[in-house]
Amino acid sequence: MVWWPHTSLNSVGPRQGTALRAAFDAGLDSIIVALDSVPSADSMRRVRRKYKRVEALVEHFAPGVARVLNGPLPDDDDAPPLPLGAPAAFQRGDVAVARQALTRLRNTTHLITVSDADALDAMRVEIARITTLGLAGVDVTTPDDAIPEAAEAIEGMRSVARSASDNDRSRTGRWIEVDTTLRNAAIQLRRDSSFDHFDRLAFIVQFAQPAARAIIRARTSLGGRIPPRRTLWRDAAASVFDSGAFDASAFAPEYAPASTTALVTLGRHLFFDPRLSGPQTRSCASCHIPSQAFSDGRARALTLNDSGRATARNTPTLLNAAWQPLLFADERARSLEEQAGTVLASPGEMQSSASLAATRIANDASYRLDFARALAPRPDSAISEMSVRVALAAYVRSLTTLNSRFDRAARGDAGAMSAIERGGFNLFMGKARCGTCHFAPLFNGTMPPEFASSEPEIIGVPDADQGRAAVDHQEVHRFAFRVPTLRNVALTAPYMHNGAFATLDDVVAFYNKGGGQRRTLTLPHGALHLTGLERRALVAFLYTLTDTVVTSAGTELR
């Protein structure tokens, strides 16, 4: 297990103490003391609230400890995967495990320095954690704890801010705005702690966003260069809801060249070229139709040269595929480059291969020139199996659309969403529990705030398809499938991996009943008991995630 990240740990010897580290130590001590007197579940809930006060720093300095305490639990590479949604120490009330993890951390805090930069970086990420996971109740035992725990996390960050400014008055200026915005956020969370009725969008716009921006301004004022990292959520972005917050190249493999206009244009030409298929009658765009949000409107895609026969699965949209670390419904591809090669080689899809496609188009003088221009000055700029795949991937990676009415509302446009749509977002994140799998703001299964992993889910859609288990042969993954994006979902019917549901109303009705009838589900919530008005509001919100206008050639995206 990884206990420490790349932060200010010095394994050589103790580091000089700071007020920030003293505050961290005190917070850990209070949890350990509380764990020594936990006679009931209610007591463990109080311990969790104490943990929330130091969560930002624990996640920053010791993410392995955070997983043991509060999940999601990591799989051991040498052991079968844990059951999906397996609870961590706090969720299962395991006092011994929690105490051991916290004591081990507390015994090593003398080896770290908690600098201003560390504290601000941790707080920036904690704001994202609260607005994407905390407000959705992802890690709580009971939904009623979600909003109060978010308030505790905010108060914990306020304690950090006050410790920093009290220790050195010369630093007060950079912390005062941070503390003020956090105080306002905490007041709002305590003003209405109802899980079902708390206005999450108003909180994000009026309180969380100002706090995130104050934190990034304070971080910038420290000067110095923030070490660059290849992460989906850009380090320079204050909030996950900001325009330009995400880097479409984050999940590209190391061998992939940087996406340029020339490379994307080349990939687009390949995407529409039927010569890539075996019989030269089908292009990528034959199934991923731009005017249909790069899906095909069918329950299941038709196989190539087999009239009327369908494949096993629905054709997913390619819009925003760049935000997913694993591709296909069974998560068998780790990059868009790998996905492109797999689709080309599939007997039911393209009956070809990247190598065959490269051989064919190598005879085209215009393609030879385009490849040379797009990949120069790389030594491998010639047409090859690899260059075909990276060009196709670059085009798909360019199909990112994060400017829906919801995005504009989250950035402060009060008129972008109606009252019923705003209520639908609150249901999505609250009572309907959609946000516990389709994580805002990407609304897919890429889990914030690290945005590095995506866990498949078992929801019980009627089908014999084995899902992820057919790939990794693990029983716990039988009938588990990737969580797809809900962005542009109003344009991509029918739904589910097998197209089982024709409309969004059908999908909402399915979840309202508690999902399917399989014995093992990762939907722990049971029936949702949504009223007719609530179901309509939820669907209305989903329509606000539409943000694409495409021509039949797929050249216009906005």
XYZ file of C-alpha atoms in Angstrom:
558
model
C 0.000 0.000 0.000
C 1.198 3.508 -0.816
C 1.246 5.562 2.355
C 2.961 8.702 1.147
C 2.846 10.725 -2.089
C 5.493 13.018 -3.555
C 4.935 15.762 -0.985
C 7.292 17.211 1.663
C 8.247 13.914 3.297
C 11.875 13.668 4.361
C 12.829 10.111 5.209
C 16.245 11.163 6.523
C 15.166 12.700 9.783
C 12.704 14.933 11.610
C 11.689 18.220 10.046
C 11.276 21.536 11.786
C 7.843 21.880 13.310
C 5.396 24.497 12.055
C 2.086 25.818 13.292
C 0.424 24.053 10.381
C 1.959 20.716 11.324
C 1.004 21.265 14.955
C -2.598 21.803 13.853
C -2.419 18.619 11.768
C -1.009 16.652 14.707
C -3.685 17.983 17.041
C -6.418 16.963 14.625
C -5.047 13.426 14.320
C -4.702 13.156 18.098
C -8.326 14.146 18.616
C -9.499 11.367 16.292
C -7.325 8.734 17.969
C -8.616 9.749 21.418
C -12.190 9.647 20.153
C -11.680 6.166 18.716
C -10.719 4.919 22.167
C -14.278 5.531 23.345
C -16.505 4.385 20.496
C -19.337 2.288 21.918
C -21.832 2.779 19.091
C -22.412 3.656 15.454
C -23.410 7.168 16.509
C -20.019 7.557 18.153
C -18.278 6.457 14.958
C -20.253 9.098 13.094
C -18.818 11.697 15.465
C -15.334 10.323 14.813
C -15.907 10.680 11.077
C -16.737 14.340 11.564
C -13.460 14.830 13.399
C -11.724 13.092 10.519
C -13.335 15.460 8.049
C -11.562 18.333 9.796
C -8.176 16.893 8.821
C -9.253 15.114 5.641
C -7.589 17.660 3.343
C -4.148 17.138 4.868
C -4.514 13.357 5.291
C -5.462 13.018 1.620
C -2.547 15.261 0.640
C 0.207 13.653 2.710
C -1.052 10.092 3.175
C -3.626 9.070 0.564
C -3.118 5.410 1.453
C -4.259 6.101 5.003
C -7.229 8.051 3.661
C -8.299 5.027 1.585
C -8.051 2.662 4.530
C -10.132 5.000 6.649
C -12.689 6.261 4.170
C -12.245 4.469 0.846
C -12.364 3.754 -1.956
C -10.249 0.780 -1.000
C -7.477 -0.011 -3.497
C -7.178 -3.430 -5.096
C -4.022 -5.405 -4.362
C -2.306 -6.364 -7.621
C -1.483 -9.747 -6.127
C -4.995 -10.544 -4.944
C -8.464 -10.731 -6.482
C -10.286 -7.408 -6.641
C -12.308 -6.347 -3.656
C -16.086 -6.434 -4.033
C -17.269 -3.306 -5.805
C -18.099 -0.627 -3.278
C -16.320 -2.486 -0.463
C -16.545 -0.344 2.692
C -13.480 1.098 4.415
C -12.876 1.289 8.155
C -15.244 4.159 8.879
C -18.089 2.712 6.808
C -17.923 -0.689 8.492
C -17.221 0.697 11.975
C -13.831 -0.996 12.258
C -12.260 0.868 15.181
C -9.096 -1.258 15.308
C -8.195 -0.725 11.655
C -8.949 2.993 11.837
C -6.874 3.438 14.975
C -3.939 1.486 13.570
C -3.883 3.546 10.356
C -4.146 6.860 12.195
C -1.524 5.922 14.794
C 0.903 4.886 12.094
C 0.396 8.220 10.375
C 0.694 10.182 13.609
C 3.975 8.455 14.406
C 5.492 9.727 11.152
C 4.249 13.327 10.987
C 7.522 14.533 12.518
C 9.082 13.659 9.156
C 7.076 16.214 7.204
C 6.867 19.952 6.897
C 3.396 21.311 6.284
C 4.177 24.401 4.239
C 1.786 27.098 3.082
C 1.964 25.604 -0.386
C 1.099 22.126 0.927
C -1.845 23.497 2.881
C -3.223 25.502 -0.049
C -2.788 22.620 -2.493
C -4.613 20.330 -0.072
C -7.417 22.855 0.407
C -7.895 23.373 -3.338
C -8.371 19.633 -3.770
C -10.640 19.409 -0.720
C -13.019 22.010 -2.185
C -13.241 19.812 -5.289
C -13.788 16.734 -3.107
C -16.639 18.425 -1.244
C -18.439 19.740 -4.325
C -18.180 16.502 -6.311
C -18.278 13.727 -3.706
C -19.239 15.239 -0.357
C -22.422 16.958 -1.498
C -23.447 13.726 -3.249
C -22.955 11.664 -0.081
C -20.519 9.290 -1.757
C -18.737 8.173 1.411
C -21.375 8.616 4.125
C -23.104 5.856 6.053
C -26.384 7.756 5.974
C -27.253 10.628 3.604
C -28.180 12.899 6.491
C -24.459 13.096 7.357
C -23.376 14.475 3.978
C -23.960 18.205 4.437
C -22.829 18.338 8.100
C -19.630 16.473 7.184
C -18.983 18.946 4.362
C -19.306 21.729 6.920
C -16.756 20.002 9.163
C -14.331 19.716 6.248
C -14.704 23.447 5.584
C -14.154 24.245 9.274
C -11.039 22.088 9.245
C -9.639 24.152 6.405
C -10.478 27.325 8.314
C -8.406 26.023 11.220
C -5.496 25.531 8.837
C -5.885 29.073 7.506
C -5.984 30.547 10.997
C -2.946 28.537 12.100
C -0.990 29.842 9.129
C -1.838 33.484 9.733
C -1.442 33.335 13.527
C 2.030 31.862 13.231
C 3.358 34.666 11.012
C 1.528 37.968 10.731
C 3.354 38.727 7.485
C 1.301 35.939 5.902
C -2.072 37.177 7.145
C -2.952 39.005 3.938
C -2.833 35.937 1.742
C -4.925 33.885 4.178
C -7.614 36.361 5.185
C -9.581 36.048 1.956
C -9.307 32.270 2.153
C -10.651 32.221 5.698
C -13.476 34.640 4.862
C -14.716 32.642 1.880
C -14.492 29.400 3.829
C -16.401 30.912 6.745
C -19.197 31.948 4.385
C -19.292 28.449 2.916
C -19.476 26.840 6.364
C -22.317 29.151 7.401
C -24.281 28.206 4.293
C -23.773 24.480 4.895
C -25.000 24.796 8.480
C -27.926 26.990 7.486
C -29.639 24.132 5.651
C -28.164 20.684 6.227
C -31.027 18.763 4.588
C -29.608 16.217 2.155
C -32.724 16.290 -0.012
C -33.234 20.048 -0.096
C -29.814 21.673 0.175
C -29.294 23.903 -2.901
C -26.058 22.478 -4.257
C -25.823 24.617 -7.368
C -26.228 27.820 -5.352
C -23.567 26.599 -2.932
C -21.128 25.794 -5.743
C -21.601 29.163 -7.453
C -21.886 31.486 -4.465
C -19.599 29.822 -1.917
C -17.399 26.990 -3.199
C -16.215 28.801 -6.315
C -15.204 31.978 -4.444
C -13.311 29.862 -1.905
C -11.525 27.911 -4.654
C -10.488 31.141 -6.371
C -9.265 32.671 -3.116
C -7.177 29.549 -2.506
C -5.594 29.603 -5.977
C -4.828 33.329 -5.631
C -3.119 32.671 -2.310
C -1.203 29.790 -3.866
C -0.088 31.989 -6.764
C 1.051 34.721 -4.382
C 3.630 32.353 -2.899
C 5.611 32.547 -6.095
C 7.791 29.758 -7.326
C 6.928 27.219 -9.953
C 4.353 24.545 -9.286
C 5.881 21.244 -10.483
C 3.998 20.193 -13.632
C 2.038 16.967 -13.415
C 0.157 15.114 -16.107
C -3.270 15.131 -14.535
C -6.765 15.385 -15.958
C -7.682 18.312 -13.707
C -5.083 20.971 -14.442
C -3.064 22.152 -11.427
C -3.516 25.773 -12.490
C -7.332 25.543 -12.442
C -8.946 26.806 -9.268
C -12.060 24.686 -9.621
C -13.219 21.604 -11.468
C -16.124 23.696 -12.747
C -13.894 26.285 -14.454
C -13.661 26.584 -18.214
C -10.511 24.838 -19.400
C -10.106 22.954 -16.124
C -9.394 19.607 -17.832
C -6.550 18.413 -20.034
C -7.729 16.155 -22.860
C -4.242 14.686 -23.273
C -3.937 13.473 -19.672
C -4.804 9.841 -20.452
C -2.819 9.694 -23.699
C -0.006 7.110 -23.591
C 3.580 8.324 -23.400
C 4.258 7.410 -27.019
C 1.408 9.565 -28.347
C 2.539 12.829 -29.945
C 1.046 16.120 -28.815
C -2.234 16.861 -30.539
C -1.821 19.541 -33.170
C -4.285 20.943 -35.671
C -2.536 18.959 -38.399
C -2.723 15.697 -36.460
C -6.374 16.184 -35.505
C -7.275 17.030 -39.120
C -5.460 13.911 -40.300
C -7.315 11.832 -37.739
C -10.605 13.275 -38.906
C -9.859 12.303 -42.523
C -9.124 8.762 -41.378
C -12.277 8.685 -39.252
C -14.428 9.237 -42.360
C -12.440 7.001 -44.712
C -14.086 3.610 -45.500
C -10.762 2.252 -46.750
C -9.882 1.555 -43.124
C -12.405 -1.309 -42.994
C -11.752 -4.741 -44.492
C -14.351 -4.570 -47.286
C -13.774 -0.782 -47.612
C -17.474 -0.105 -47.085
C -17.555 1.209 -43.512
C -15.793 4.098 -41.796
C -15.639 4.957 -38.099
C -18.306 7.575 -38.829
C -20.684 4.909 -40.126
C -21.454 3.956 -36.525
C -20.243 7.042 -34.639
C -22.416 9.477 -36.573
C -21.535 13.130 -35.873
C -25.104 14.364 -36.314
C -26.180 11.865 -33.646
C -23.581 12.949 -31.095
C -21.182 10.324 -32.462
C -23.520 7.437 -31.596
C -25.860 5.630 -34.019
C -29.353 5.695 -32.497
C -29.573 1.886 -32.362
C -29.981 -0.336 -29.344
C -27.047 -2.418 -30.597
C -24.722 -1.691 -33.479
C -25.108 -3.659 -36.696
C -22.305 -6.013 -37.598
C -20.372 -5.384 -40.791
C -21.706 -7.136 -43.917
C -24.340 -9.040 -41.947
C -27.625 -7.339 -42.691
C -29.941 -7.007 -39.709
C -27.664 -8.719 -37.199
C -26.635 -6.688 -34.172
C -23.513 -6.763 -32.058
C -23.765 -7.430 -28.340
C -23.515 -3.811 -27.276
C -24.700 -0.281 -27.843
C -22.530 2.192 -29.737
C -21.387 4.801 -27.189
C -20.870 8.462 -27.966
C -17.283 9.504 -28.595
C -17.904 12.993 -27.273
C -15.794 13.527 -24.144
C -14.176 10.096 -24.445
C -10.923 11.871 -23.559
C -12.113 12.187 -19.954
C -12.198 8.401 -19.418
C -9.142 6.388 -18.292
C -10.624 3.107 -19.536
C -12.590 2.525 -22.729
C -15.327 0.142 -23.922
C -18.224 -0.967 -21.738
C -16.002 -3.648 -20.187
C -13.035 -1.256 -19.709
C -10.679 -3.427 -21.746
C -8.781 -0.571 -23.452
C -6.444 1.762 -21.557
C -6.190 4.471 -24.192
C -7.925 5.819 -27.270
C -4.956 4.543 -29.287
C -5.567 1.017 -28.005
C -9.296 1.368 -28.586
C -8.754 2.419 -32.212
C -6.645 -0.661 -32.905
C -9.153 -2.962 -31.222
C -12.102 -1.607 -33.217
C -10.232 -1.847 -36.513
C -9.415 -5.500 -35.771
C -12.925 -6.430 -34.614
C -14.635 -8.879 -37.026
C -18.044 -7.393 -36.275
C -16.997 -3.767 -36.534
C -14.281 -3.075 -39.125
C -12.895 -6.509 -40.168
C -9.491 -4.936 -40.627
C -6.444 -3.901 -38.618
C -4.402 -0.757 -38.125
C -1.637 -2.436 -40.136
C -3.934 -3.228 -43.081
C -5.369 0.291 -43.001
C -1.862 1.748 -43.055
C -0.865 -0.420 -46.024
C -3.875 0.692 -48.018
C -3.597 4.422 -47.470
C 0.184 4.372 -47.918
C -0.518 4.296 -51.665
C -2.294 7.659 -51.400
C 0.149 10.509 -52.053
C -2.000 13.060 -50.204
C -2.043 10.861 -47.097
C 1.737 10.441 -47.244
C 2.106 14.217 -47.247
C -0.447 14.661 -44.450
C 1.278 12.106 -42.209
C 4.680 13.663 -42.825
C 3.345 17.120 -41.944
C 1.343 15.996 -38.910
C 4.087 13.896 -37.329
C 7.240 15.777 -38.314
C 9.926 15.939 -37.057
C 9.345 12.536 -35.457
C 11.398 9.726 -37.003
C 8.224 7.599 -37.192
C 6.242 10.072 -39.308
C 5.690 7.535 -42.072
C 2.327 5.823 -42.414
C 2.282 2.847 -40.094
C 0.013 0.885 -37.791
C 1.102 3.143 -34.911
C 0.660 6.440 -36.744
C -2.841 5.461 -37.898
C -3.859 4.750 -34.328
C -2.388 7.943 -32.867
C -4.033 10.077 -35.559
C -7.467 8.531 -34.979
C -7.015 8.947 -31.223
C -6.023 12.595 -31.626
C -9.250 13.301 -33.495
C -11.422 11.563 -30.911
C -9.502 13.358 -28.147
C -10.476 16.661 -29.772
C -14.204 15.921 -29.386
C -14.505 17.511 -25.942
C -17.496 19.656 -25.132
C -17.764 21.209 -21.678
C -19.863 24.300 -22.254
C -23.405 23.101 -21.643
C -26.078 25.141 -19.939
C -25.146 23.363 -16.729
C -21.510 24.440 -17.120
C -22.545 28.026 -17.697
C -24.802 27.913 -14.642
C -21.995 26.470 -12.496
C -19.790 29.356 -13.652
C -22.309 31.935 -12.517
C -24.843 32.393 -15.322
C -28.024 32.550 -13.268
C -30.260 32.391 -16.337
C -28.691 29.300 -17.881
C -30.979 26.857 -16.061
C -34.611 27.023 -15.062
C -35.876 26.405 -11.543
C -37.021 22.868 -12.395
C -33.634 22.085 -13.981
C -31.787 23.382 -10.940
C -34.053 21.210 -8.811
C -33.180 18.289 -11.062
C -29.466 18.809 -10.407
C -30.177 18.810 -6.688
C -32.029 15.518 -7.072
C -29.182 14.126 -9.175
C -26.678 14.904 -6.432
C -29.076 14.187 -3.600
C -32.186 12.060 -3.292
C -31.807 10.263 -6.651
C -28.151 9.361 -5.786
C -27.012 9.592 -9.429
C -23.947 11.591 -8.394
C -22.506 8.654 -6.450
C -21.548 6.950 -9.739
C -21.800 9.665 -12.415
C -19.474 12.138 -10.751
C -19.856 15.855 -11.407
C -18.681 17.770 -13.334
C -17.732 15.206 -16.002
C -20.784 13.083 -15.136
C -18.987 9.839 -15.931
C -17.275 7.286 -13.684
C -13.882 9.014 -13.539
C -13.626 9.623 -9.822
C -12.765 13.092 -8.544
C -10.776 14.834 -7.306
C -7.817 12.764 -8.556
C -9.642 11.872 -11.802
C -7.346 8.885 -12.285
C -9.559 5.799 -12.001
C -12.968 4.499 -12.987
C -14.660 1.600 -11.249
C -17.254 -0.493 -13.118
C -20.681 -0.882 -11.567
C -23.290 -3.632 -11.383
C -26.775 -2.163 -11.797
C -28.698 -5.226 -12.958
C -29.670 -4.359 -16.524
C -31.322 -7.518 -17.935
C -28.683 -9.252 -20.054
C -26.399 -12.295 -20.078
C -23.369 -10.145 -20.984
C -20.624 -10.859 -18.419
C -19.202 -7.338 -18.672
C -15.865 -6.673 -17.006
C -15.600 -10.284 -15.801
C -15.132 -11.470 -19.389
C -11.937 -9.395 -19.464
C -10.374 -9.938 -16.024
C -12.170 -13.215 -15.146
C -12.981 -11.994 -11.642
C -16.304 -13.134 -10.201
C -16.826 -9.834 -8.364
C -16.917 -8.113 -11.773
C -19.578 -10.328 -13.300
C -22.182 -8.067 -14.961
C -20.119 -4.962 -14.084
C -19.827 -2.246 -16.728
C -18.092 1.090 -17.148
C -20.051 4.121 -15.968
C -20.688 6.105 -19.175
C -20.787 9.846 -19.528
C -24.151 11.551 -19.173
C -23.023 14.571 -21.120
C -25.151 14.902 -24.277
C -27.211 11.989 -22.974
C -30.402 13.512 -24.412
C -28.915 12.868 -27.877
C -27.650 9.305 -27.442
C -30.711 7.092 -26.933
C -31.243 4.190 -26.490
C -29.429 3.655 -23.216
C -27.305 1.159 -21.266
C -24.582 -1.090 -22.645
C -27.177 -3.107 -24.531
C -29.630 -0.344 -25.440
C -32.229 -1.821 -23.090
C -34.070 1.468 -22.462
C -35.479 3.683 -25.184
C -35.886 6.923 -23.245
C -34.469 8.805 -20.288
C -37.826 8.366 -18.595
C -37.311 4.601 -18.839
C -33.829 4.915 -17.322
C -35.061 7.023 -14.405
C -37.919 4.568 -13.795
C -35.392 1.695 -13.684
C -33.274 3.415 -11.042
C -36.337 4.597 -9.141
C -37.234 0.943 -8.565
C -33.725 0.285 -7.240
C -32.137 -1.119 -10.389
C -32.314 -4.680 -11.673
C -32.891 -7.995 -9.970
C -29.386 -9.414 -9.822
C -28.221 -10.649 -6.422
C -25.079 -8.518 -6.453
C -25.657 -4.840 -7.196
C -23.480 -1.838 -6.510
C -26.595 0.262 -6.007
C -26.898 0.258 -2.214
C -29.766 2.692 -2.081
C -32.808 0.569 -2.945
C -35.941 2.210 -4.298
C -35.606 5.990 -4.584
C -39.288 6.870 -4.116
C -39.116 9.785 -6.546
C -42.406 11.489 -7.276
C -43.594 12.090 -10.818
C -42.549 15.734 -10.572
C -39.109 14.747 -9.279
C -38.580 12.288 -12.126
C -39.483 14.991 -14.646
C -37.121 17.457 -12.964
C -34.305 14.907 -13.085
C -34.784 14.364 -16.816
C -34.992 18.133 -17.349
C -31.598 18.504 -15.677
C -30.068 15.815 -17.900
C -31.083 17.884 -20.925
C -28.940 20.760 -19.622
C -25.863 18.579 -20.215
C -26.350 18.899 -23.987
C -23.647 21.116 -25.451
C -22.925 19.973 -28.946
C -24.027 21.199 -32.352
C -22.551 19.072 -35.119
C -22.864 19.024 -38.865
C -23.178 15.784 -40.801
C -19.436 16.027 -41.461
C -18.625 16.460 -37.807
C -16.736 19.691 -38.364
C -18.578 21.993 -35.996
C -18.461 21.533 -32.252
C -19.269 24.053 -29.607
